[in-house]
PDB file of C-alpha atoms in Angstrom:
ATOM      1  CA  UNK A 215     -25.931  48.781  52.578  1.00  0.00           C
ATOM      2  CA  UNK A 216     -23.833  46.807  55.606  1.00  0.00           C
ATOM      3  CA  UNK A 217     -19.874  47.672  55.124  1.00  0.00           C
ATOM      4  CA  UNK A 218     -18.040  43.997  55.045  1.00  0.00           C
ATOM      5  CA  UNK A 219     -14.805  44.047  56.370  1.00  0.00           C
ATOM      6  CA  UNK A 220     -11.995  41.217  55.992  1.00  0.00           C
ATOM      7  CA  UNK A 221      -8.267  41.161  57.480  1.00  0.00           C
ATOM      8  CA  UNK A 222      -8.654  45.306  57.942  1.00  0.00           C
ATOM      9  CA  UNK A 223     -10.380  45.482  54.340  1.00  0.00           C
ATOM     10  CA  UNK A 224     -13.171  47.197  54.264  1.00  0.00           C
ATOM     11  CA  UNK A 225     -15.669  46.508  51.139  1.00  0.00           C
ATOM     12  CA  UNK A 226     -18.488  48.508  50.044  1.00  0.00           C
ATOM     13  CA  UNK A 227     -16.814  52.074  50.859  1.00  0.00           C
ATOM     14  CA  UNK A 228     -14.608  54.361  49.138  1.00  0.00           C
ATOM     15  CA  UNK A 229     -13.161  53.288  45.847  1.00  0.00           C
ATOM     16  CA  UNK A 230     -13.655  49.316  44.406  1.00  0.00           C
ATOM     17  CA  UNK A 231     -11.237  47.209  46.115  1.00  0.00           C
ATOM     18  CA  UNK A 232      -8.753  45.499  43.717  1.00  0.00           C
ATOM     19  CA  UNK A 233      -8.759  41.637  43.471  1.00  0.00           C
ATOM     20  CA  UNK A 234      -5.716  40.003  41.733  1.00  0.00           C
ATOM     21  CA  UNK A 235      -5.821  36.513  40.117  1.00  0.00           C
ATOM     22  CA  UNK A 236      -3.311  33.864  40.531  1.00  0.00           C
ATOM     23  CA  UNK A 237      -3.591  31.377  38.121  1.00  0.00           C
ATOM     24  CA  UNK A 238      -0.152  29.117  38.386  1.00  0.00           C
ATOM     25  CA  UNK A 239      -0.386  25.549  36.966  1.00  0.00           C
ATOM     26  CA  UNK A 240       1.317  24.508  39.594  1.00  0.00           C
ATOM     27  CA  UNK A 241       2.661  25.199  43.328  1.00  0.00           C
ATOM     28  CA  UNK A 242       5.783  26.921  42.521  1.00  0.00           C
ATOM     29  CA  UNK A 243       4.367  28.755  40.075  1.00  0.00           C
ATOM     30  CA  UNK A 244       1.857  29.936  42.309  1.00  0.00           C
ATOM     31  CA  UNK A 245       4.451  30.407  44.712  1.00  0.00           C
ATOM     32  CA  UNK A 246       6.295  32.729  42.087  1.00  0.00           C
ATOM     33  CA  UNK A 247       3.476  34.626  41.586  1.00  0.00           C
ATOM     34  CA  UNK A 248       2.558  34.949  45.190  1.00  0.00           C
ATOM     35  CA  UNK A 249       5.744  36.090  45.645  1.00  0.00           C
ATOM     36  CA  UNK A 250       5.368  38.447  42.530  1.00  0.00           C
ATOM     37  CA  UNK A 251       2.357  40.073  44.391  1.00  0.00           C
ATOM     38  CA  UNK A 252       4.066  40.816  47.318  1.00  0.00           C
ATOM     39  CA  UNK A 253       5.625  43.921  45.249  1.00  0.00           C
ATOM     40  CA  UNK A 254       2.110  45.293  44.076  1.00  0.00           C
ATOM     41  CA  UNK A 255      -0.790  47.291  45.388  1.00  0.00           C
ATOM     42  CA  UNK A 256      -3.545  45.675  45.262  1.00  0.00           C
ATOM     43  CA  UNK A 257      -6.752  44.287  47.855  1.00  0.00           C
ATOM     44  CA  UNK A 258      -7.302  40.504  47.410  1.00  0.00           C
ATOM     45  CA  UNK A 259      -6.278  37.891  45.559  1.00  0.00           C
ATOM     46  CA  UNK A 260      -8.298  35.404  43.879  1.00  0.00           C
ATOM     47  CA  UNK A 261      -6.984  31.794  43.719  1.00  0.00           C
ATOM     48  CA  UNK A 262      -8.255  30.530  40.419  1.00  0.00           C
ATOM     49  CA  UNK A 263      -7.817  26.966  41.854  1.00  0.00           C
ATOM     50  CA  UNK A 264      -9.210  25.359  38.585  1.00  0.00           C
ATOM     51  CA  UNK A 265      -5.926  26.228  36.851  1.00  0.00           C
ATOM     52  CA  UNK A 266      -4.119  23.888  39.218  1.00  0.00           C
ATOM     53  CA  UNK A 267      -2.993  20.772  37.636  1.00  0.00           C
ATOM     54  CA  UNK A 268      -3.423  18.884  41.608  1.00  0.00           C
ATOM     55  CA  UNK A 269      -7.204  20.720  41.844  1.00  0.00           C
ATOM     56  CA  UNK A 270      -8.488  16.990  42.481  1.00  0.00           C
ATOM     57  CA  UNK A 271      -6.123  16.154  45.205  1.00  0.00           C
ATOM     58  CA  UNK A 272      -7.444  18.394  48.179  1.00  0.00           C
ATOM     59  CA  UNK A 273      -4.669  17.308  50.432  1.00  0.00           C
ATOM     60  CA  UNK A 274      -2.060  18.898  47.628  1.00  0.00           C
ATOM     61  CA  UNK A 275      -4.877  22.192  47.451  1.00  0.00           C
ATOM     62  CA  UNK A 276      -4.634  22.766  51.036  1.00  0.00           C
ATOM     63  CA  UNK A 277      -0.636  22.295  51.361  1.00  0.00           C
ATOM     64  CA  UNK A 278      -0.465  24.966  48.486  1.00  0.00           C
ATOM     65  CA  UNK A 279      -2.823  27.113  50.304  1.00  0.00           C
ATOM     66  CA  UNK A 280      -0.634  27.288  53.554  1.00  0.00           C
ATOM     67  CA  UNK A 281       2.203  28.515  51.179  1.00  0.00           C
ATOM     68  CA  UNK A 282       0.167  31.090  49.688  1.00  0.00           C
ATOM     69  CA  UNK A 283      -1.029  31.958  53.395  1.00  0.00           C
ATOM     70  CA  UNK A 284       2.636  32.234  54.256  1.00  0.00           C
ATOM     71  CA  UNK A 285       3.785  34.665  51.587  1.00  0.00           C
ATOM     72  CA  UNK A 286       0.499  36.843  50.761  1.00  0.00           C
ATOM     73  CA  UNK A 287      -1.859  35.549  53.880  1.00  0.00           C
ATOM     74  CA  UNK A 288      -1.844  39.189  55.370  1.00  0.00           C
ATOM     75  CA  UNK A 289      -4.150  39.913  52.574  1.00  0.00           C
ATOM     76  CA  UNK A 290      -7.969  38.312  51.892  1.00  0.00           C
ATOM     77  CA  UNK A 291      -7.780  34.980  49.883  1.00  0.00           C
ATOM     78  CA  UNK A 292     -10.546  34.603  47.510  1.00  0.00           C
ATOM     79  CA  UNK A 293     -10.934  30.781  46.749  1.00  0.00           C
ATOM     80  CA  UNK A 294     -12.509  30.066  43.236  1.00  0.00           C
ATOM     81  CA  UNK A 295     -12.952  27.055  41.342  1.00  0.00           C
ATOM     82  CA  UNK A 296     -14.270  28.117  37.693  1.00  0.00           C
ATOM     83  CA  UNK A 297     -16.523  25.656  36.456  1.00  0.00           C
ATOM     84  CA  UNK A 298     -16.158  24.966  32.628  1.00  0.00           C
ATOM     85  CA  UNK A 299     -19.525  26.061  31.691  1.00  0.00           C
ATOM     86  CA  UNK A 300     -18.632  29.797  33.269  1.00  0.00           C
ATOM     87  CA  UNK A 301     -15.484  29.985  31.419  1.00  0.00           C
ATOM     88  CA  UNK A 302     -13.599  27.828  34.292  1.00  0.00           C
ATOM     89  CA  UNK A 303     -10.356  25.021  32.818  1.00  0.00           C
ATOM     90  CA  UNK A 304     -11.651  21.614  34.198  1.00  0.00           C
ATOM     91  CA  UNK A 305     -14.890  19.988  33.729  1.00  0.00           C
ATOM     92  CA  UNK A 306     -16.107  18.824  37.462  1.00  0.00           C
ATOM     93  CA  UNK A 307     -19.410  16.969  38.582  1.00  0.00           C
ATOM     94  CA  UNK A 308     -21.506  19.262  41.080  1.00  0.00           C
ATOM     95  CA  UNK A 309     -20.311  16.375  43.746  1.00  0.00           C
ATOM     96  CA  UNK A 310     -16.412  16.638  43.392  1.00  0.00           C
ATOM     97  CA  UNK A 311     -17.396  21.334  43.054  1.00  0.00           C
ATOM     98  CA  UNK A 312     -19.345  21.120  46.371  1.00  0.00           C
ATOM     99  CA  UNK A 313     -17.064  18.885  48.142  1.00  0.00           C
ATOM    100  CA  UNK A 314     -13.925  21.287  47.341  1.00  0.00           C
ATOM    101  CA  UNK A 315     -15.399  24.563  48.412  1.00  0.00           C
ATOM    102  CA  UNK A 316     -16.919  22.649  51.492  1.00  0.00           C
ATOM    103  CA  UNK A 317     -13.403  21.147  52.778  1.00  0.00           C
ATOM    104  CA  UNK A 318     -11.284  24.313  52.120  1.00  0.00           C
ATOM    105  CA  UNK A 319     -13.839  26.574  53.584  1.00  0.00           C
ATOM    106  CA  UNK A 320     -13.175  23.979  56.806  1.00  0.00           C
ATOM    107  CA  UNK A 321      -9.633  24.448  56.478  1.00  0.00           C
ATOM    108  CA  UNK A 322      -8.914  27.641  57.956  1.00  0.00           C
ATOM    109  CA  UNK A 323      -6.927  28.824  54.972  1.00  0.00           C
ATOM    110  CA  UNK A 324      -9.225  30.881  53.288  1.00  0.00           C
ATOM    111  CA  UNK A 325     -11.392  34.039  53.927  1.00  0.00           C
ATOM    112  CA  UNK A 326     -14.066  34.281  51.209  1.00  0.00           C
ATOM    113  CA  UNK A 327     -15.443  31.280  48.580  1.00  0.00           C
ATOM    114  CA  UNK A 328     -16.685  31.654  45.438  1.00  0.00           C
ATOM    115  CA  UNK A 329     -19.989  29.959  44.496  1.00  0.00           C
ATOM    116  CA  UNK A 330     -21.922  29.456  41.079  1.00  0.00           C
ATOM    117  CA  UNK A 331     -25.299  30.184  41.370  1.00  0.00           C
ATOM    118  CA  UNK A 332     -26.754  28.455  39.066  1.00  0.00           C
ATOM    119  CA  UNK A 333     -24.977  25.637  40.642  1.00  0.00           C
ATOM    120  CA  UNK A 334     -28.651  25.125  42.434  1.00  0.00           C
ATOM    121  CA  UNK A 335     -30.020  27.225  45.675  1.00  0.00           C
ATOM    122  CA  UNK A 336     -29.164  24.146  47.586  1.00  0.00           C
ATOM    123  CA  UNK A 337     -25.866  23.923  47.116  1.00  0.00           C
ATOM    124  CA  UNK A 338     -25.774  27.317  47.776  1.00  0.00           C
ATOM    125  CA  UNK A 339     -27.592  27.739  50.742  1.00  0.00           C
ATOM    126  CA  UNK A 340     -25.247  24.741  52.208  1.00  0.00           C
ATOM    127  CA  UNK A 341     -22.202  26.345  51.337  1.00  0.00           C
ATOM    128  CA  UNK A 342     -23.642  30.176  52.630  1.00  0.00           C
ATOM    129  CA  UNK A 343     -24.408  28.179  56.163  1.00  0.00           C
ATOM    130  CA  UNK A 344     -20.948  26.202  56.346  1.00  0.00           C
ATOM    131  CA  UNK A 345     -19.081  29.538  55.258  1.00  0.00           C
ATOM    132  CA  UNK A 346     -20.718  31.559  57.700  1.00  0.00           C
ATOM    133  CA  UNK A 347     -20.116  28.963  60.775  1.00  0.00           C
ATOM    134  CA  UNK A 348     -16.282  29.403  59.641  1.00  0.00           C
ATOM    135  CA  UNK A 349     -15.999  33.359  59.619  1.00  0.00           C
ATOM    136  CA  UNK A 350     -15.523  32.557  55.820  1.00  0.00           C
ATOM    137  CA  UNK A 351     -17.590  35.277  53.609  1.00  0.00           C
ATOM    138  CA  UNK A 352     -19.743  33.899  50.437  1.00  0.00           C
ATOM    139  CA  UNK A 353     -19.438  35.587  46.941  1.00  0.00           C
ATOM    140  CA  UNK A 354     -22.144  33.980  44.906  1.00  0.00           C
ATOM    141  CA  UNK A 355     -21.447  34.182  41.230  1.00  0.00           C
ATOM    142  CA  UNK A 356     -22.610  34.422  37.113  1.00  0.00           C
ATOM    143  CA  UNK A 357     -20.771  34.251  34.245  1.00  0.00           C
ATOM    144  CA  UNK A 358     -21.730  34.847  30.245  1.00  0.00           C
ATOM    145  CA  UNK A 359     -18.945  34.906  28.413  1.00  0.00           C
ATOM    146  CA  UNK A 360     -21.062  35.161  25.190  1.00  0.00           C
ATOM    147  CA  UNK A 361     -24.145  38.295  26.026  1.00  0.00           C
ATOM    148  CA  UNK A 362     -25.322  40.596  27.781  1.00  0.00           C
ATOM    149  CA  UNK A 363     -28.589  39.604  29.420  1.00  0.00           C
ATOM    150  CA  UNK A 364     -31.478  42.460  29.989  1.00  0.00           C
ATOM    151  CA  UNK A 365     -30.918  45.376  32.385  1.00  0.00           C
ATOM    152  CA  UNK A 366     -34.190  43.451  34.302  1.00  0.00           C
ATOM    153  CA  UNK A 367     -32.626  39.909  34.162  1.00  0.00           C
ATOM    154  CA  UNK A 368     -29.223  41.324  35.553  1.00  0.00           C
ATOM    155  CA  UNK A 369     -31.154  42.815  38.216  1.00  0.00           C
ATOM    156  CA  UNK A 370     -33.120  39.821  39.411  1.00  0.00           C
ATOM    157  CA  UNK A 371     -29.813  37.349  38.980  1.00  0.00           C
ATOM    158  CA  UNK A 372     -28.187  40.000  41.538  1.00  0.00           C
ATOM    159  CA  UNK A 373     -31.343  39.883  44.150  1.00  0.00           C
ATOM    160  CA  UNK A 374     -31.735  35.914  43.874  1.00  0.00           C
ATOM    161  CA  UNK A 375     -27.924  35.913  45.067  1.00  0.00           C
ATOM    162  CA  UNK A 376     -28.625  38.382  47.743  1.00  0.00           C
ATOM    163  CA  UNK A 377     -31.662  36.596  48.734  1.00  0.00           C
ATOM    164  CA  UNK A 378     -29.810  33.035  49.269  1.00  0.00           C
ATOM    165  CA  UNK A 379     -27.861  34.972  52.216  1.00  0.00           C
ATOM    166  CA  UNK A 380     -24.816  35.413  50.118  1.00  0.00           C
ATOM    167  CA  UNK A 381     -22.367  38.449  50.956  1.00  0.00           C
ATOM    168  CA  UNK A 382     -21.524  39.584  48.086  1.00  0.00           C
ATOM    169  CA  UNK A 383     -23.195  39.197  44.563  1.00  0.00           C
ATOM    170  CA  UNK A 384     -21.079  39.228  41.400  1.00  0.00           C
ATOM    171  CA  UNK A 385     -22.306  39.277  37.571  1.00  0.00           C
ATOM    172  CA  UNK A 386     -20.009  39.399  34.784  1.00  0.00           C
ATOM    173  CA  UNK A 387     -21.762  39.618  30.975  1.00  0.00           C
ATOM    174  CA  UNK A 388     -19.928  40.269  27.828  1.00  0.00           C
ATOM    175  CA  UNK A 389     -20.999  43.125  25.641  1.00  0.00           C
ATOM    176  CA  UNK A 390     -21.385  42.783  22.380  1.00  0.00           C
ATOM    177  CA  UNK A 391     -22.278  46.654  21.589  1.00  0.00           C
ATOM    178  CA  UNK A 392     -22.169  50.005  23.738  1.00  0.00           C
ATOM    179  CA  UNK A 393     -25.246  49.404  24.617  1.00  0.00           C
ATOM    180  CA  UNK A 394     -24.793  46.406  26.307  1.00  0.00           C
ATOM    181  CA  UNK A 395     -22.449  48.252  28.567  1.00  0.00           C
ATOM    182  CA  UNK A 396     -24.691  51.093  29.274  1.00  0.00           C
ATOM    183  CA  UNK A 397     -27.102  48.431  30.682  1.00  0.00           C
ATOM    184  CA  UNK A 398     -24.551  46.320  32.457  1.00  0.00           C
ATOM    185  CA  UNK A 399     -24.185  50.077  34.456  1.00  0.00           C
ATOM    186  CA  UNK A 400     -27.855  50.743  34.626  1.00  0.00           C
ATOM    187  CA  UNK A 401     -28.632  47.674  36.208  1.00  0.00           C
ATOM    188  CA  UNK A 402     -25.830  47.973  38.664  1.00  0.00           C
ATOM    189  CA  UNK A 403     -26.888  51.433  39.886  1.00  0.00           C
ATOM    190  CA  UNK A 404     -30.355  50.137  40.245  1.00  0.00           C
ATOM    191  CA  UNK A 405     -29.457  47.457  42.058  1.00  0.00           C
ATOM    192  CA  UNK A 406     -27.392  49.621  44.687  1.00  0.00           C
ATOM    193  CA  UNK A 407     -29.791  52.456  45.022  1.00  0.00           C
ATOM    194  CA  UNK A 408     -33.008  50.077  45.450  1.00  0.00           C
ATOM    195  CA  UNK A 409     -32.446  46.847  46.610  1.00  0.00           C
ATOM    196  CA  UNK A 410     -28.792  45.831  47.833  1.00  0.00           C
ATOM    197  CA  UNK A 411     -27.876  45.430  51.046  1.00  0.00           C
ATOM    198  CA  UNK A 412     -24.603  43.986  50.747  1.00  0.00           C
ATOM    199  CA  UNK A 413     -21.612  45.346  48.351  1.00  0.00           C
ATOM    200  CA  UNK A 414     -21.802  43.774  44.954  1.00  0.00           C
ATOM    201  CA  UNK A 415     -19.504  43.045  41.844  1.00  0.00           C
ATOM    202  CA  UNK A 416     -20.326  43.715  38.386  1.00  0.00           C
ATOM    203  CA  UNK A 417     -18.920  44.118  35.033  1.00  0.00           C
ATOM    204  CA  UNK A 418     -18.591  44.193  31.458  1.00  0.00           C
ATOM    205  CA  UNK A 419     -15.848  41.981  30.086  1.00  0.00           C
ATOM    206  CA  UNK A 420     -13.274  42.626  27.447  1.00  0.00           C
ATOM    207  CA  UNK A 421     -12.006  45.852  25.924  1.00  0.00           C
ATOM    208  CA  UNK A 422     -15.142  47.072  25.114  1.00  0.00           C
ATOM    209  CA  UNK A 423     -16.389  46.531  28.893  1.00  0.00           C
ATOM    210  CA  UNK A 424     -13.520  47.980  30.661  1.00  0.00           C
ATOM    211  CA  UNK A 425     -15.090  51.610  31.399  1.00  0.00           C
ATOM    212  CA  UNK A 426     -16.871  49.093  33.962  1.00  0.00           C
ATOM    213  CA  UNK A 427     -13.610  48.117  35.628  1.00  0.00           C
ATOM    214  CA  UNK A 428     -12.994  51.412  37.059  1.00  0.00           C
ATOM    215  CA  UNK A 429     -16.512  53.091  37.405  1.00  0.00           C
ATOM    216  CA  UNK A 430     -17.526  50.848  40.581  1.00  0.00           C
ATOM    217  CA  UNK A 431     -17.539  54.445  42.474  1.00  0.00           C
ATOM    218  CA  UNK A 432     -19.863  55.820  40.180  1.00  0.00           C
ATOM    219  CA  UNK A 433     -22.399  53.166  39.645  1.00  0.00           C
ATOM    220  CA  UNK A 434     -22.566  50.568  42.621  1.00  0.00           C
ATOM    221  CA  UNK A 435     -19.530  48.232  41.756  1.00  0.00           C
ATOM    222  CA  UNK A 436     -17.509  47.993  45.271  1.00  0.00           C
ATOM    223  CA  UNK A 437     -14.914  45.403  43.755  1.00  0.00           C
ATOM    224  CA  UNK A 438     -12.742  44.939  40.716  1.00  0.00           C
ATOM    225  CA  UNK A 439     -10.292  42.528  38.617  1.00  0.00           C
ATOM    226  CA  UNK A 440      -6.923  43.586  37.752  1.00  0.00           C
ATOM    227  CA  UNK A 441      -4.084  41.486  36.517  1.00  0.00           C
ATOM    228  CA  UNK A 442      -0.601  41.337  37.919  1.00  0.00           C
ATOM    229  CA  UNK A 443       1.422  38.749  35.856  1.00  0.00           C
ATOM    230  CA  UNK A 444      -1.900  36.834  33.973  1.00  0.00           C
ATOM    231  CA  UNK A 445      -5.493  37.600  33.937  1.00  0.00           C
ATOM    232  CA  UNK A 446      -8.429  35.404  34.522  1.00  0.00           C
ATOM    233  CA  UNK A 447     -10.371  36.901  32.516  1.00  0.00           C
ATOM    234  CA  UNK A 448     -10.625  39.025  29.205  1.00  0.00           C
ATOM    235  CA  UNK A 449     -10.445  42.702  29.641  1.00  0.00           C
ATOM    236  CA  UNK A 450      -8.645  42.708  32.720  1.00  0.00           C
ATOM    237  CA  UNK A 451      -6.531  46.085  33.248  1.00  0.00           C
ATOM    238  CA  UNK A 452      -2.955  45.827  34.360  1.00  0.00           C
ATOM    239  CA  UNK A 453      -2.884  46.206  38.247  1.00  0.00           C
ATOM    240  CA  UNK A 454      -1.058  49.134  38.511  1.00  0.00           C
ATOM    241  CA  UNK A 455      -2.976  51.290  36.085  1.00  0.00           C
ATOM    242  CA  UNK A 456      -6.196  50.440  37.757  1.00  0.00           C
ATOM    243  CA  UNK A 457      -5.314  51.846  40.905  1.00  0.00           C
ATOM    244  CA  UNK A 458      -3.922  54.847  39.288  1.00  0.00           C
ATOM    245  CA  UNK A 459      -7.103  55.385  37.837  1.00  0.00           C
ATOM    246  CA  UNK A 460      -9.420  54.442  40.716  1.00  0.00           C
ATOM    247  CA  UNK A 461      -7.071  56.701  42.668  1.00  0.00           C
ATOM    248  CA  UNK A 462      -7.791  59.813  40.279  1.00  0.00           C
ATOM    249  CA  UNK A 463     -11.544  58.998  40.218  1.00  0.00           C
ATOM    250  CA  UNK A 464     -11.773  58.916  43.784  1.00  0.00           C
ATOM    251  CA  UNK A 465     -10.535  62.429  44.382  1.00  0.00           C
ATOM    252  CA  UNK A 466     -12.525  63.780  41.310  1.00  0.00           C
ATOM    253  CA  UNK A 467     -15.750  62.318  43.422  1.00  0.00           C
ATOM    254  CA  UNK A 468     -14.539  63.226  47.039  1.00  0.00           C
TER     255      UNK A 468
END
């Protein structure tokens, strides 16, 4: 598997990498919790841009960036627009999706883009070539917020992403028994041992899911969601208890 590194980061080595959403409505609160973040040990941050109430005014998306870059910039920035059908705020045509992720990928104010992809291989493949011509890394993504799919369907979802030249691959399924967790795992440590190439992101969502959050180490998951002032998503572990238990993992494992 090829190490990725961003801003002195290096992914796919050692303990899963902590990404923190922001999720501010608008600029000063983003600002606030940029700020916020600047007192907390984490990775990444993830700008869940869909929460922003200017999203469709790319002009206002890119000024807000150049804050963000000025208070927390020393870290990665993870730009995501959540579609509604993946458990995103704002319904937004394909067009309007592509267009975004295409103009702040040019912008300069980013370092890794989140794409959908069921969005279409494509869109994808357009976005994997634009990202790539502007140092900007791809993490292609899938969402089901209502199963887990089979440890063979989780699998293949994973290879298709690595196969459309994406760098990193990310599934996230919600259980709905033990089970569902056990093959969320499976599937991840299959993936790593037989076919990935790049470092990948999977879990299990909600409470029942969050053994997942911190067993990256242990089964192939090189990055992880933890919440600072509001998660993104549902069984997100407070920030500073993650790394405390990544921390303790990573010694038991050393």
């Amino acid at each position: 598997m090829t190490k990725i590194t961003v801003k002195n980061l290096d992914i796919g080595v050692g303990a899963p990498k902590i990404i923190v959403p922001i999720v501010g409505k608008t600029e000063q609160e983003l600002v606030n919790e940029a700020e916020f973040l600047t007192q907390i040990d984490f990775d990444m941050v993830e700008w869940r841009v869909d929460h922003f109430q200017h999203v469709y005014d790319i002009e206002k998306v890119k000024q807000t960036a150049n804050k963000l870059n000025s208070i927390i910039g020393h870290k990665p920035i993870l730009f995501t627009f959540r579609t509604a059908n993946e458990g995103g705020v704002y319904p937004a045509s394909v067009e309007f999706y592509i267009n975004l992720n295409k103009q702040m990928i040019k912008s300069g104010l980013i370092d890794l883009v989140d794409i959908e992809v069921f969005t279409g291989d494509k869109y994808v493949e357009e976005i994997v070539e634009l990202a790539h011509q502007n140092k900007v890394l791809v993490i292609a993504s899938n969402h089901d917020f209502d199963k887990t799919p089979p440890k063979e369907e989780i699998i293949a979802r994973l290879r298709k992403m690595q196969d459309l030249g994406v760098d990193i691959p990310k599934i996230a399924v919600m259980p709905r028994s033990r089970e569902d967790v056990i093959n969320l795992l499976a599937a991840t440590a299959v993936m790593k041992d037989k076919y990935a190439h790049t470092p990948l992101i999977t879990m299990s969502m909600a409470g029942k899911g969050a053994i997942s959050r911190v067993a990256g180490e242990t089964f192939g998951s090189d990055l992880t969601f933890g919440a600072a002032k509001n998660a993104s998503a549902p069984g997100q572990l407070d920030v500073k208890d993650l790394r405390y238990i990544l921390n303790i993992l990573h010694k038991s494992l050393a």
